[in-house]
Amino acid sequence: MRSVNLRLLISIVALLALALAACADEPDEPEAPDEVDEVDEDEPVDDLGLAQEGVIVVGSDIDFPPFEFIEDGEIQGFDVDLMEEIAARLGLEVEWVDTGFDALISQLAADEFDALIAAMTITEERAETIAFSDPYFEATQALVVGPDSDITGVGDLAGMSVGAQDGTTGEAYAEENFTDSTITSFPSYPAAFGALEADQIDAVLADLPAAAEQEARSDLVVTEVIDTDEVYGIGVQQDNEALLAAINDTLAEIIADGTYADIYSTWFEGDVPPRFAD
Ligand code: ARG
C-alpha cells in the first residue's frame, strides 16, 4: 500500500513538474503593442528640461539678415523659420530673446534661455561651454568693401582697418590673419557695415550669406570669399541631452521631408547643399 502510494505520489510530482515546464515553455501571450510615442503637434513635450511648459525660450542676436532680423515689426529670417518649425514639431511655442552676440553663450550657460540660434558657427572653444546640435548650415567668410575701394582681396589689407562683429569667427579670423591691419570690433554687423558705408573703416569681414545680403541691400561689394569651412549649430545647455536629441531628431526629419529645402529657398538662391537636401 505504502509503496503504491509513494509511486502514485512520485507520478503526480513528475506530472506536475512536466506541466510546469510546459507552462514555462509556452510562448508569451502576445502583448498589446506599446503606445507609439509620436510627437503630437499640440501636445507639449514636457521632458525637455524647459523652464516653462510648452515654451522654448530662444536667445539670438536678431540683427543678422538673412538669418535673424526685424523688419516690418516682425522677427524673420532663415534661423527664425527653422527654429519655429522645430519648435512646432515639438509642440512648443518660441519665445525669442534678443541679446548681443557676444553674450549669447554665457547667457545660455547661465540658463537665461533654453536654446540659441544665431547663425553661430560650431567651434571647439564654444563647445566647451554649450552643446551644439548637428550642423544646420554651411558658411564661409567674405570680405566686403565700398563701391570705389582699391581693395580687391585680402592681399590688399596691409595698413587698412577691417571691421567685424564682436565675438564672431570673422573677428577671430581677422585678428589671426590680417596682422598688418587694424581690426575694429562692432556690437553688430549692421554697425560694422554702417561704418564701412560712412568710410570710417576700409573693409568688413563677415559670413558670406550675411555679406551677400548686405551687397544686395546697399552699394557695398563682396570682394573675396574666404573658405573657412564653417557650419552653424543650434546651442543648448551642456547637460540638456533630451532637448539636444529632440532638436537633432526634428532637424533630421525637417531635412528628410524637404521642409529644410523649402525654408532654404525662401531665403537663399541656388541649390540646397547636398547634406541638407532630402
Ligand atoms: N557665424 C559667425 C559666428 O559664429 C557670425 C554669427 C553672427 N550672428 C549674429 N546673429 N550676429 O561667429
XYZ file of C-alpha atoms and ligand atoms in Angstrom:
290
model
C 0.000 0.000 0.000
C 2.521 2.347 1.162
C 4.752 1.682 -1.847
C 1.843 2.154 -4.240
C 1.017 5.446 -2.651
C 4.588 6.510 -2.878
C 4.698 5.606 -6.564
C 1.497 7.480 -7.113
C 2.930 10.456 -5.316
C 6.085 10.296 -7.415
C 3.984 10.140 -10.567
C 1.919 13.111 -9.507
C 5.012 15.121 -8.691
C 6.528 14.159 -12.045
C 3.371 15.145 -13.878
C 3.220 18.431 -12.061
C 6.824 19.127 -12.931
C 6.125 18.350 -16.573
C 3.075 20.609 -16.592
C 5.077 23.409 -15.036
C 7.861 23.001 -17.570
C 5.308 23.046 -20.390
C 3.867 26.255 -18.997
C 7.271 27.870 -18.846
C 7.983 26.894 -22.439
C 4.771 28.241 -23.772
C 5.340 31.324 -25.845
C 4.406 34.545 -24.108
C 0.990 35.895 -24.714
C 1.342 38.438 -27.476
C 1.435 41.793 -25.719
C -0.643 44.749 -26.694
C 1.582 46.995 -28.817
C 3.202 49.838 -26.938
C 1.651 53.207 -27.417
C 3.558 54.709 -30.324
C 5.452 57.656 -28.981
C 4.707 60.016 -31.793
C 5.248 63.702 -31.415
C 1.906 65.397 -31.410
C 1.960 68.971 -32.624
C -0.490 70.077 -29.951
C 0.913 68.170 -27.014
C 3.727 69.974 -25.252
C 6.748 67.754 -24.741
C 7.412 68.074 -21.057
C 10.655 66.203 -20.525
C 12.909 68.595 -22.413
C 14.158 70.450 -19.374
C 12.342 73.635 -20.351
C 11.715 76.255 -17.701
C 8.158 76.811 -18.860
C 5.935 74.050 -20.159
C 5.088 74.355 -23.831
C 7.528 77.204 -24.429
C 11.102 77.184 -25.648
C 12.939 80.397 -24.854
C 15.449 81.017 -27.647
C 18.240 83.561 -27.490
C 19.615 85.247 -30.587
C 21.278 88.405 -31.823
C 18.404 89.483 -34.009
C 20.350 91.775 -36.308
C 21.954 89.485 -38.858
C 19.944 89.274 -42.066
C 19.034 86.957 -43.681
C 19.267 84.685 -40.609
C 17.535 86.773 -37.962
C 16.348 90.341 -38.205
C 13.340 92.508 -37.572
C 11.508 94.026 -40.485
C 8.013 95.494 -40.588
C 7.945 94.956 -36.834
C 8.343 91.228 -37.314
C 11.138 88.875 -36.435
C 12.099 86.922 -39.517
C 14.878 85.048 -41.290
C 16.174 81.606 -42.077
C 17.070 80.744 -38.477
C 13.706 82.059 -37.324
C 11.782 79.859 -39.761
C 13.910 76.822 -38.945
C 13.601 77.260 -35.184
C 9.858 77.907 -35.388
C 9.460 74.721 -37.453
C 11.481 72.637 -34.990
C 9.516 74.048 -32.060
C 6.133 73.485 -33.744
C 7.009 69.837 -34.358
C 7.880 69.502 -30.674
C 4.584 71.119 -29.695
C 6.353 74.238 -28.409
C 5.934 77.976 -28.813
C 9.111 80.002 -29.332
C 9.747 82.957 -27.069
C 12.562 84.985 -28.639
C 15.113 86.849 -26.541
C 17.269 89.386 -28.353
C 20.744 89.941 -26.936
C 24.289 90.783 -28.046
C 26.017 88.010 -29.992
C 28.955 88.194 -27.642
C 26.709 87.478 -24.638
C 24.756 84.556 -26.090
C 26.930 81.700 -24.898
C 27.356 82.855 -21.313
C 23.654 83.711 -21.053
C 22.647 80.283 -22.342
C 25.050 78.652 -19.912
C 23.534 80.789 -17.129
C 20.087 79.404 -18.004
C 18.699 82.669 -19.331
C 17.252 80.743 -22.263
C 16.706 77.133 -23.294
C 18.461 77.328 -26.657
C 20.151 79.734 -29.022
C 20.145 80.106 -32.767
C 22.203 82.927 -34.210
C 24.000 81.726 -37.347
C 26.517 80.579 -34.779
C 29.477 78.626 -36.054
C 30.232 75.444 -34.155
C 33.716 75.816 -32.699
C 35.645 73.689 -30.234
C 36.049 76.611 -27.899
C 32.319 77.354 -27.800
C 31.548 73.658 -27.391
C 33.429 73.746 -24.095
C 30.637 75.873 -22.664
C 27.486 74.834 -24.534
C 26.344 71.865 -26.594
C 25.668 72.235 -30.316
C 23.102 70.462 -32.437
C 24.077 68.760 -35.663
C 25.060 71.302 -38.319
C 22.162 73.090 -39.998
C 24.008 75.460 -42.352
C 27.340 75.764 -44.171
C 29.127 79.091 -44.428
C 32.414 80.773 -45.219
C 33.719 84.283 -44.631
C 33.690 87.113 -47.137
C 35.474 90.435 -47.394
C 33.192 93.387 -48.045
C 34.411 96.791 -49.272
C 32.987 100.083 -50.501
C 31.977 100.556 -54.151
C 35.086 102.571 -55.046
C 37.592 100.648 -52.965
C 41.016 99.697 -54.284
C 40.942 96.590 -52.147
C 40.455 93.603 -54.437
C 41.015 90.951 -51.794
C 42.739 90.056 -48.560
C 46.126 90.638 -50.230
C 45.415 94.379 -50.178
C 44.632 94.721 -46.485
C 48.028 95.834 -45.144
C 47.641 99.123 -43.301
C 43.857 99.001 -43.660
C 41.211 98.908 -40.971
C 38.918 95.907 -41.035
C 35.681 95.655 -39.104
C 33.839 92.637 -37.738
C 31.258 91.870 -35.081
C 32.372 91.326 -31.516
C 32.853 87.706 -30.544
C 32.407 86.264 -34.028
C 34.511 83.855 -36.021
C 35.015 86.690 -38.517
C 36.605 88.820 -35.821
C 38.813 85.910 -34.726
C 39.851 85.165 -38.314
C 40.717 88.812 -38.960
C 42.751 89.105 -35.771
C 44.649 85.952 -36.569
C 45.266 86.509 -40.263
C 45.191 90.241 -41.019
C 48.117 91.004 -38.770
C 49.130 94.088 -40.754
C 45.665 95.605 -40.423
C 43.782 97.283 -37.611
C 40.819 95.196 -36.533
C 37.835 97.104 -35.190
C 35.007 95.262 -33.473
C 31.395 96.374 -33.605
C 28.444 95.310 -31.458
C 26.569 94.159 -34.565
C 27.272 93.501 -38.249
C 24.904 96.265 -39.373
C 27.001 98.660 -37.249
C 30.170 97.415 -38.989
C 28.597 97.799 -42.445
C 27.364 101.259 -41.450
C 30.905 102.281 -40.525
C 32.140 100.949 -43.864
C 29.485 102.917 -45.747
C 30.495 106.013 -43.779
C 34.147 105.402 -44.775
C 35.221 105.017 -41.167
C 36.811 101.659 -41.943
C 38.143 100.095 -45.146
C 36.573 96.634 -45.149
C 34.354 94.247 -43.189
C 34.857 90.534 -42.739
C 31.541 88.741 -42.328
C 29.852 85.409 -43.005
C 29.264 85.129 -46.759
C 25.445 84.848 -46.636
C 25.230 87.996 -44.498
C 27.806 89.762 -46.689
C 25.875 88.828 -49.841
C 22.670 90.080 -48.253
C 24.411 93.363 -47.410
C 25.668 93.624 -51.004
C 22.089 93.227 -52.224
C 20.796 95.860 -49.799
C 23.464 98.541 -50.371
C 26.266 99.515 -52.724
C 28.850 97.617 -50.708
C 30.637 94.831 -52.580
C 31.833 91.341 -51.696
C 35.376 91.334 -53.000
C 36.733 87.978 -51.834
C 35.310 84.809 -50.370
C 37.482 83.059 -47.801
C 36.767 79.391 -47.431
C 36.726 78.912 -43.679
C 34.570 75.805 -43.842
C 32.163 76.775 -41.049
C 28.903 75.115 -40.049
C 26.206 76.578 -37.829
C 24.598 74.779 -34.923
C 21.751 75.407 -32.514
C 23.066 75.751 -28.961
C 21.595 74.180 -25.843
C 22.806 73.868 -22.274
C 25.521 71.284 -21.975
C 23.564 68.975 -19.673
C 20.276 69.122 -21.573
C 20.688 65.938 -23.579
C 16.928 65.478 -24.009
C 16.492 68.829 -25.729
C 19.588 68.277 -27.860
C 18.301 64.881 -29.015
C 14.825 66.288 -29.727
C 16.315 69.124 -31.788
C 18.598 66.769 -33.718
C 15.814 64.276 -34.457
C 13.475 67.035 -35.584
C 16.157 68.690 -37.706
C 16.810 65.355 -39.435
C 13.070 64.995 -40.120
C 12.889 68.532 -41.491
C 15.785 67.791 -43.830
C 14.402 64.377 -44.876
C 10.901 65.578 -45.712
C 12.064 68.549 -47.789
C 10.934 71.261 -45.380
C 14.543 72.382 -44.985
C 14.756 72.880 -48.747
C 11.562 74.968 -48.677
C 12.870 77.193 -45.903
C 16.279 77.443 -47.611
C 14.792 78.594 -50.895
C 12.749 81.255 -49.088
C 15.989 82.945 -48.066
C 18.731 81.839 -50.468
C 19.240 81.377 -54.142
C 20.861 78.306 -55.597
C 20.835 74.650 -54.680
C 20.430 73.353 -51.175
C 23.823 71.958 -50.071
C 23.724 68.136 -50.551
C 23.898 67.338 -46.834
C 20.680 69.309 -46.256
C 18.825 68.158 -49.372
C 16.151 65.490 -48.980
N 28.955 82.675 -37.819
C 29.621 83.714 -37.141
C 29.999 83.254 -35.746
O 29.553 82.287 -35.261
C 28.835 85.006 -37.078
C 27.473 84.903 -36.465
C 26.820 86.235 -36.232
N 25.463 86.057 -35.857
C 24.625 87.041 -35.465
N 23.398 86.736 -35.184
N 25.095 88.254 -35.358
O 30.760 83.870 -35.083
